[in-house]
PDB file of C-alpha atoms in Angstrom:
ATOM      1  CA  MET W   1      73.702 115.752  98.659  1.00 42.00           C
ATOM      2  CA  LYS W   2      70.956 115.721  96.065  1.00 50.00           C
ATOM      3  CA  ILE W   3      70.059 112.409  94.480  1.00 53.00           C
ATOM      4  CA  SER W   4      69.499 112.649  90.737  1.00 62.00           C
ATOM      5  CA  ASP W   5      66.040 112.024  89.317  1.00 67.00           C
ATOM      6  CA  ASP W   6      67.282 108.955  87.429  1.00 64.00           C
ATOM      7  CA  ILE W   7      68.500 107.315  90.628  1.00 68.00           C
ATOM      8  CA  GLN W   8      65.380 108.301  92.589  1.00 74.00           C
ATOM      9  CA  LYS W   9      63.166 106.602  90.012  1.00 76.00           C
ATOM     10  CA  LEU W  10      65.225 103.422  90.218  1.00 76.00           C
ATOM     11  CA  LEU W  11      65.379 103.129  94.019  1.00 79.00           C
ATOM     12  CA  PRO W  12      62.293 100.852  94.350  1.00 82.00           C
ATOM     13  CA  PHE W  13      63.561  98.649  91.517  1.00 88.00           C
ATOM     14  CA  GLY W  14      67.005  98.716  93.096  1.00 88.00           C
ATOM     15  CA  TYR W  15      65.712  97.277  96.348  1.00 90.00           C
ATOM     16  CA  LEU W  16      63.689  94.674  94.438  1.00 92.00           C
ATOM     17  CA  PHE W  17      66.886  93.746  92.615  1.00 94.00           C
ATOM     18  CA  LEU W  18      68.717  93.373  95.941  1.00 94.00           C
ATOM     19  CA  VAL W  19      65.925  91.196  97.342  1.00 94.00           C
ATOM     20  CA  ILE W  20      66.086  88.926  94.291  1.00 95.00           C
ATOM     21  CA  MET W  21      69.859  88.729  94.583  1.00 95.00           C
ATOM     22  CA  GLY W  22      69.490  87.918  98.282  1.00 94.00           C
ATOM     23  CA  ILE W  23      67.098  85.082  97.452  1.00 95.00           C
ATOM     24  CA  VAL W  24      69.471  83.740  94.804  1.00 95.00           C
ATOM     25  CA  LYS W  25      72.384  83.886  97.240  1.00 96.00           C
ATOM     26  CA  GLU W  26      70.436  82.035  99.943  1.00 95.00           C
ATOM     27  CA  CYS W  27      69.240  79.406  97.457  1.00 96.00           C
ATOM     28  CA  PHE W  28      72.753  78.815  96.124  1.00 96.00           C
ATOM     29  CA  PHE W  29      74.156  78.590  99.651  1.00 96.00           C
ATOM     30  CA  HIS W  30      71.562  76.208 101.070  1.00 96.00           C
ATOM     31  CA  TYR W  31      71.134  74.098  97.922  1.00 96.00           C
ATOM     32  CA  GLN W  32      74.666  72.788  98.434  1.00 96.00           C
ATOM     33  CA  LEU W  33      73.549  71.641 101.881  1.00 96.00           C
ATOM     34  CA  GLY W  34      70.445  69.895 100.556  1.00 96.00           C
ATOM     35  CA  ILE W  35      68.066  72.526 101.937  1.00 96.00           C
ATOM     36  CA  ASN W  36      65.307  74.310 100.036  1.00 96.00           C
ATOM     37  CA  ILE W  37      65.563  77.486 102.082  1.00 96.00           C
ATOM     38  CA  LEU W  38      62.390  79.030 100.656  1.00 94.00           C
ATOM     39  CA  LYS W  39      60.356  76.317 102.401  1.00 95.00           C
ATOM     40  CA  TYR W  40      61.705  77.507 105.736  1.00 96.00           C
ATOM     41  CA  SER W  41      61.589  81.266 105.167  1.00 95.00           C
ATOM     42  CA  THR W  42      59.016  83.952 105.821  1.00 95.00           C
ATOM     43  CA  ILE W  43      58.380  87.018 103.685  1.00 92.00           C
ATOM     44  CA  MET W  44      60.321  89.064 106.247  1.00 93.00           C
ATOM     45  CA  ASP W  45      63.329  86.745 105.933  1.00 94.00           C
ATOM     46  CA  ILE W  46      63.265  87.281 102.182  1.00 91.00           C
ATOM     47  CA  LEU W  47      62.888  91.057 102.418  1.00 90.00           C
ATOM     48  CA  ILE W  48      65.797  91.502 104.831  1.00 93.00           C
ATOM     49  CA  SER W  49      68.074  88.926 103.193  1.00 91.00           C
ATOM     50  CA  PRO W  50      70.233  91.502 101.344  1.00 92.00           C
ATOM     51  CA  ILE W  51      70.590  93.622 104.490  1.00 92.00           C
ATOM     52  CA  ALA W  52      71.537  90.529 106.496  1.00 91.00           C
ATOM     53  CA  THR W  53      74.174  89.684 103.894  1.00 92.00           C
ATOM     54  CA  PHE W  54      75.613  93.201 103.852  1.00 93.00           C
ATOM     55  CA  THR W  55      75.914  93.317 107.650  1.00 91.00           C
ATOM     56  CA  SER W  56      77.229  89.761 108.090  1.00 87.00           C
ATOM     57  CA  ASN W  57      80.817  90.955 108.444  1.00 87.00           C
ATOM     58  CA  PRO W  58      82.495  94.367 108.911  1.00 90.00           C
ATOM     59  CA  ILE W  59      84.624  93.819 105.805  1.00 92.00           C
ATOM     60  CA  VAL W  60      81.538  93.078 103.708  1.00 93.00           C
ATOM     61  CA  LEU W  61      79.741  96.127 105.094  1.00 94.00           C
ATOM     62  CA  ILE W  62      82.692  98.429 104.386  1.00 95.00           C
ATOM     63  CA  PHE W  63      83.040  96.984 100.887  1.00 95.00           C
ATOM     64  CA  ILE W  64      79.347  97.476 100.094  1.00 95.00           C
ATOM     65  CA  LEU W  65      79.262 101.027 101.464  1.00 95.00           C
ATOM     66  CA  SER W  66      82.386 101.898  99.484  1.00 96.00           C
ATOM     67  CA  LEU W  67      80.856 100.327  96.402  1.00 96.00           C
ATOM     68  CA  PHE W  68      77.686 102.415  96.631  1.00 94.00           C
ATOM     69  CA  ILE W  69      79.593 105.623  97.374  1.00 94.00           C
ATOM     70  CA  PHE W  70      81.946 105.029  94.451  1.00 95.00           C
ATOM     71  CA  HIS W  71      79.131 104.326  91.999  1.00 92.00           C
ATOM     72  CA  TYR W  72      77.159 107.315  93.247  1.00 91.00           C
ATOM     73  CA  ASN W  73      80.106 109.479  92.198  1.00 93.00           C
ATOM     74  CA  LEU W  74      80.963 107.436  89.110  1.00 94.00           C
ATOM     75  CA  PRO W  75      78.886 109.509  86.626  1.00 92.00           C
ATOM     76  CA  SER W  76      80.789 112.679  87.522  1.00 92.00           C
ATOM     77  CA  LEU W  77      84.106 110.815  87.291  1.00 93.00           C
ATOM     78  CA  ILE W  78      83.216 109.455  83.860  1.00 93.00           C
ATOM     79  CA  ALA W  79      82.168 112.927  82.725  1.00 91.00           C
ATOM     80  CA  LYS W  80      85.464 114.365  83.946  1.00 92.00           C
ATOM     81  CA  TYR W  81      87.722 111.723  82.387  1.00 92.00           C
ATOM     82  CA  ARG W  82      85.557 110.589  79.460  1.00 91.00           C
ATOM     83  CA  ASP W  83      88.262 111.361  76.883  1.00 89.00           C
ATOM     84  CA  ARG W  84      90.778 108.954  78.404  1.00 91.00           C
ATOM     85  CA  LYS W  85      91.224 105.685  76.529  1.00 91.00           C
ATOM     86  CA  PHE W  86      91.059 103.600  79.704  1.00 91.00           C
ATOM     87  CA  ILE W  87      87.661 105.054  80.619  1.00 91.00           C
ATOM     88  CA  ILE W  88      86.368 104.655  77.064  1.00 89.00           C
ATOM     89  CA  ARG W  89      87.435 100.990  76.918  1.00 91.00           C
ATOM     90  CA  THR W  90      86.329 100.099  80.446  1.00 90.00           C
ATOM     91  CA  PHE W  91      82.822 101.519  80.161  1.00 90.00           C
ATOM     92  CA  GLU W  92      82.493 101.164  76.378  1.00 89.00           C
ATOM     93  CA  LEU W  93      81.544 104.803  76.039  1.00 90.00           C
ATOM     94  CA  LYS W  94      79.719 105.900  72.944  1.00 88.00           C
ATOM     95  CA  ASN W  95      80.089 109.264  71.257  1.00 86.00           C
ATOM     96  CA  ILE W  96      78.038 111.784  73.224  1.00 85.00           C
ATOM     97  CA  LYS W  97      78.262 114.570  70.673  1.00 85.00           C
ATOM     98  CA  GLY W  98      74.787 115.832  69.922  1.00 84.00           C
ATOM     99  CA  LEU W  99      73.400 114.835  73.317  1.00 87.00           C
ATOM    100  CA  SER W 100      71.951 117.493  75.570  1.00 89.00           C
ATOM    101  CA  PRO W 101      73.435 117.967  79.070  1.00 88.00           C
ATOM    102  CA  ALA W 102      70.434 116.155  80.570  1.00 87.00           C
ATOM    103  CA  GLU W 103      70.797 113.248  78.133  1.00 89.00           C
ATOM    104  CA  THR W 104      74.528 113.066  78.790  1.00 90.00           C
ATOM    105  CA  LYS W 105      73.957 112.969  82.539  1.00 88.00           C
ATOM    106  CA  SER W 106      71.321 110.267  82.138  1.00 89.00           C
ATOM    107  CA  TYR W 107      73.692 108.242  79.956  1.00 92.00           C
ATOM    108  CA  PHE W 108      76.488 108.388  82.523  1.00 92.00           C
ATOM    109  CA  ASN W 109      74.026 107.496  85.293  1.00 90.00           C
ATOM    110  CA  SER W 110      72.917 104.426  83.348  1.00 91.00           C
ATOM    111  CA  ILE W 111      76.536 103.294  83.006  1.00 93.00           C
ATOM    112  CA  ALA W 112      77.082 103.612  86.759  1.00 92.00           C
ATOM    113  CA  ILE W 113      73.880 101.703  87.547  1.00 92.00           C
ATOM    114  CA  LYS W 114      74.668  98.877  85.115  1.00 94.00           C
ATOM    115  CA  THR W 115      78.211  98.566  86.458  1.00 95.00           C
ATOM    116  CA  LEU W 116      76.944  98.453  90.036  1.00 95.00           C
ATOM    117  CA  ALA W 117      74.357  95.811  89.109  1.00 95.00           C
ATOM    118  CA  VAL W 118      77.001  93.578  87.511  1.00 95.00           C
ATOM    119  CA  ILE W 119      79.283  93.839  90.548  1.00 96.00           C
ATOM    120  CA  LEU W 120      76.426  93.114  92.963  1.00 96.00           C
ATOM    121  CA  CYS W 121      75.360  90.091  90.892  1.00 96.00           C
ATOM    122  CA  SER W 122      78.896  88.750  91.041  1.00 96.00           C
ATOM    123  CA  PHE W 123      79.054  89.432  94.778  1.00 96.00           C
ATOM    124  CA  PHE W 124      75.814  87.617  95.631  1.00 96.00           C
ATOM    125  CA  PHE W 125      76.482  84.672  93.302  1.00 96.00           C
ATOM    126  CA  GLY W 126      80.030  84.290  94.586  1.00 96.00           C
ATOM    127  CA  TYR W 127      79.003  84.695  98.222  1.00 95.00           C
ATOM    128  CA  GLY W 128      76.309  82.038  97.906  1.00 96.00           C
ATOM    129  CA  LEU W 129      78.355  79.538  95.918  1.00 97.00           C
ATOM    130  CA  ALA W 130      81.576  79.910  97.899  1.00 96.00           C
ATOM    131  CA  GLY W 131      79.798  80.034 101.252  1.00 95.00           C
ATOM    132  CA  GLY W 132      77.714  76.949 100.540  1.00 96.00           C
ATOM    133  CA  TYR W 133      80.659  75.007  99.175  1.00 97.00           C
ATOM    134  CA  GLY W 134      82.877  75.939 102.115  1.00 96.00           C
ATOM    135  CA  THR W 135      80.224  75.015 104.666  1.00 97.00           C
ATOM    136  CA  SER W 136      79.411  71.685 103.019  1.00 96.00           C
ATOM    137  CA  LYS W 137      83.124  70.865 102.834  1.00 96.00           C
ATOM    138  CA  LYS W 138      83.571  71.601 106.542  1.00 95.00           C
ATOM    139  CA  ILE W 139      80.684  69.283 107.404  1.00 96.00           C
ATOM    140  CA  ARG W 140      81.861  66.577 105.016  1.00 94.00           C
ATOM    141  CA  GLU W 141      85.402  66.605 106.402  1.00 94.00           C
ATOM    142  CA  HIS W 142      84.359  67.138 110.044  1.00 91.00           C
ATOM    143  CA  LYS W 143      86.173  70.465 110.222  1.00 92.00           C
ATOM    144  CA  GLU W 144      83.313  72.393 111.781  1.00 92.00           C
ATOM    145  CA  LYS W 145      83.874  74.566 114.822  1.00 91.00           C
ATOM    146  CA  TYR W 146      81.307  73.839 117.491  1.00 93.00           C
ATOM    147  CA  ASN W 147      81.086  77.356 118.866  1.00 91.00           C
ATOM    148  CA  TYR W 148      77.533  77.123 120.132  1.00 95.00           C
ATOM    149  CA  LYS W 149      75.617  75.167 122.723  1.00 95.00           C
ATOM    150  CA  ILE W 150      71.907  74.756 122.155  1.00 96.00           C
ATOM    151  CA  ASN W 151      69.596  74.214 125.113  1.00 96.00           C
ATOM    152  CA  TYR W 152      66.276  72.639 124.218  1.00 96.00           C
ATOM    153  CA  SER W 153      62.983  73.293 125.955  1.00 94.00           C
ATOM    154  CA  SER W 154      62.989  69.615 126.965  1.00 92.00           C
ATOM    155  CA  GLY W 155      66.063  70.206 129.130  1.00 93.00           C
ATOM    156  CA  GLU W 156      68.546  68.508 126.800  1.00 95.00           C
ATOM    157  CA  SER W 157      71.512  70.332 125.311  1.00 96.00           C
ATOM    158  CA  GLU W 158      74.295  69.738 122.790  1.00 96.00           C
ATOM    159  CA  GLU W 159      77.212  71.516 121.177  1.00 96.00           C
ATOM    160  CA  ILE W 160      76.534  72.513 117.599  1.00 96.00           C
ATOM    161  CA  PHE W 161      77.996  74.022 114.459  1.00 96.00           C
ATOM    162  CA  LEU W 162      75.486  76.742 113.637  1.00 96.00           C
ATOM    163  CA  ILE W 163      75.030  77.028 109.882  1.00 96.00           C
ATOM    164  CA  ASN W 164      72.341  79.673 109.757  1.00 95.00           C
ATOM    165  CA  THR W 165      69.234  81.035 111.424  1.00 94.00           C
ATOM    166  CA  ASN W 166      66.146  82.892 110.329  1.00 94.00           C
ATOM    167  CA  SER W 167      62.974  84.059 112.020  1.00 94.00           C
ATOM    168  CA  LEU W 168      61.628  80.500 112.350  1.00 95.00           C
ATOM    169  CA  TYR W 169      64.455  77.951 112.398  1.00 97.00           C
ATOM    170  CA  TYR W 170      67.985  77.080 113.446  1.00 97.00           C
ATOM    171  CA  PHE W 171      70.087  75.178 110.903  1.00 97.00           C
ATOM    172  CA  TYR W 172      72.988  73.267 112.429  1.00 97.00           C
ATOM    173  CA  THR W 173      74.912  70.041 112.868  1.00 97.00           C
ATOM    174  CA  ALA W 174      75.458  68.415 116.245  1.00 95.00           C
ATOM    175  CA  LYS W 175      78.971  67.575 117.394  1.00 93.00           C
ATOM    176  CA  GLY W 176      80.232  64.376 115.774  1.00 89.00           C
ATOM    177  CA  SER W 177      77.426  64.209 113.209  1.00 93.00           C
ATOM    178  CA  LYS W 178      77.154  65.184 109.549  1.00 93.00           C
ATOM    179  CA  THR W 179      73.371  65.314 109.733  1.00 95.00           C
ATOM    180  CA  ILE W 180      71.965  68.799 109.279  1.00 97.00           C
ATOM    181  CA  LYS W 181      69.195  69.524 111.755  1.00 97.00           C
ATOM    182  CA  ILE W 182      66.456  72.095 111.242  1.00 97.00           C
ATOM    183  CA  THR W 183      64.873  73.022 114.554  1.00 96.00           C
ATOM    184  CA  PRO W 184      62.030  75.501 115.152  1.00 96.00           C
ATOM    185  CA  LEU W 185      62.907  78.388 117.436  1.00 95.00           C
ATOM    186  CA  GLY W 186      60.050  77.373 119.730  1.00 94.00           C
ATOM    187  CA  ALA W 187      61.814  74.101 120.571  1.00 95.00           C
ATOM    188  CA  VAL W 188      64.891  75.937 121.826  1.00 96.00           C
ATOM    189  CA  LYS W 189      65.111  77.471 125.284  1.00 95.00           C
ATOM    190  CA  SER W 190      68.409  79.262 124.706  1.00 95.00           C
ATOM    191  CA  ILE W 191      71.569  79.166 122.658  1.00 93.00           C
ATOM    192  CA  GLU W 192      75.012  79.893 124.081  1.00 92.00           C
ATOM    193  CA  LEU W 193      78.077  81.171 122.261  1.00 90.00           C
ATOM    194  CA  ILE W 194      80.669  79.068 124.066  1.00 87.00           C
ATOM    195  CA  ASP W 195      83.694  80.059 121.970  1.00 75.00           C
ATOM    196  CA  ASN W 196      83.292  83.810 121.609  1.00 74.00           C
ATOM    197  CA  LYS W 197      86.403  84.947 119.759  1.00 70.00           C
ATOM    198  CA  MET W 198      85.233  88.557 119.842  1.00 67.00           C
ATOM    199  CA  VAL W 199      85.375  88.539 123.643  1.00 68.00           C
ATOM    200  CA  ASN W 200      88.086  85.966 124.316  1.00 68.00           C
ATOM    201  CA  LYS W 201      90.613  87.001 121.682  1.00 64.00           C
ATOM    202  CA  GLY W 202      89.413  90.397 120.525  1.00 58.00           C
ATOM    203  CA  LEU W 203      89.107  89.355 116.881  1.00 56.00           C
ATOM    204  CA  PHE W 204      87.187  92.292 115.438  1.00 53.00           C
ATOM    205  CA  LEU W 205      86.700  90.742 112.012  1.00 53.00           C
ATOM    206  CA  TYR W 206      85.617  87.323 113.269  1.00 50.00           C
ATOM    207  CA  ASN W 207      82.315  86.387 111.650  1.00 54.00           C
ATOM    208  CA  THR W 208      79.719  85.232 114.188  1.00 48.00           C
ATOM    209  CA  SER W 209      76.799  85.384 111.770  1.00 49.00           C
ATOM    210  CA  LEU W 210      76.943  81.660 111.007  1.00 47.00           C
TER     211      LEU W 210
END
């Protein structure tokens, strides 16, 4: 499957766009928890943030893959059905009479890329806002699920609600407390998943990323 020249040229900018969206999503999510996540992140955390988001849940991964596949084929679909009123209204198509085949192809590619960008923006903004709000509400109302047990290097341990992790820190609340703790990985000996729904109940779509 040959990738068009227009898309090839935009691939580096596309990944930069995803990285920026990943940063925005993380900032929106953690801001609602009172955390400036950029202070606790490395360059690697920032670079892999969109990939981490895409792979956080099988449903999200399937949705994103379907989204990219659909928009890869969107230019040819628009070209095929460009005379239909629904397509004209949806994508606000202009009159392509007088355009060369190459210009027409480039025009349809630009529509697909812009549409994909808008959907991805909505996805990242919504994911960050909804995720942060939902997590803060759980903590505020003491509705967290303490699925993890953290064992410190000092020998102490406690059950926790794990909010997030990155390459340097764990973000969590201890059982019975609303206080969000940020602990360096070096201070932790091990972390146990004590309520593993994937193993215990076979819930394939259960999200263990948080």
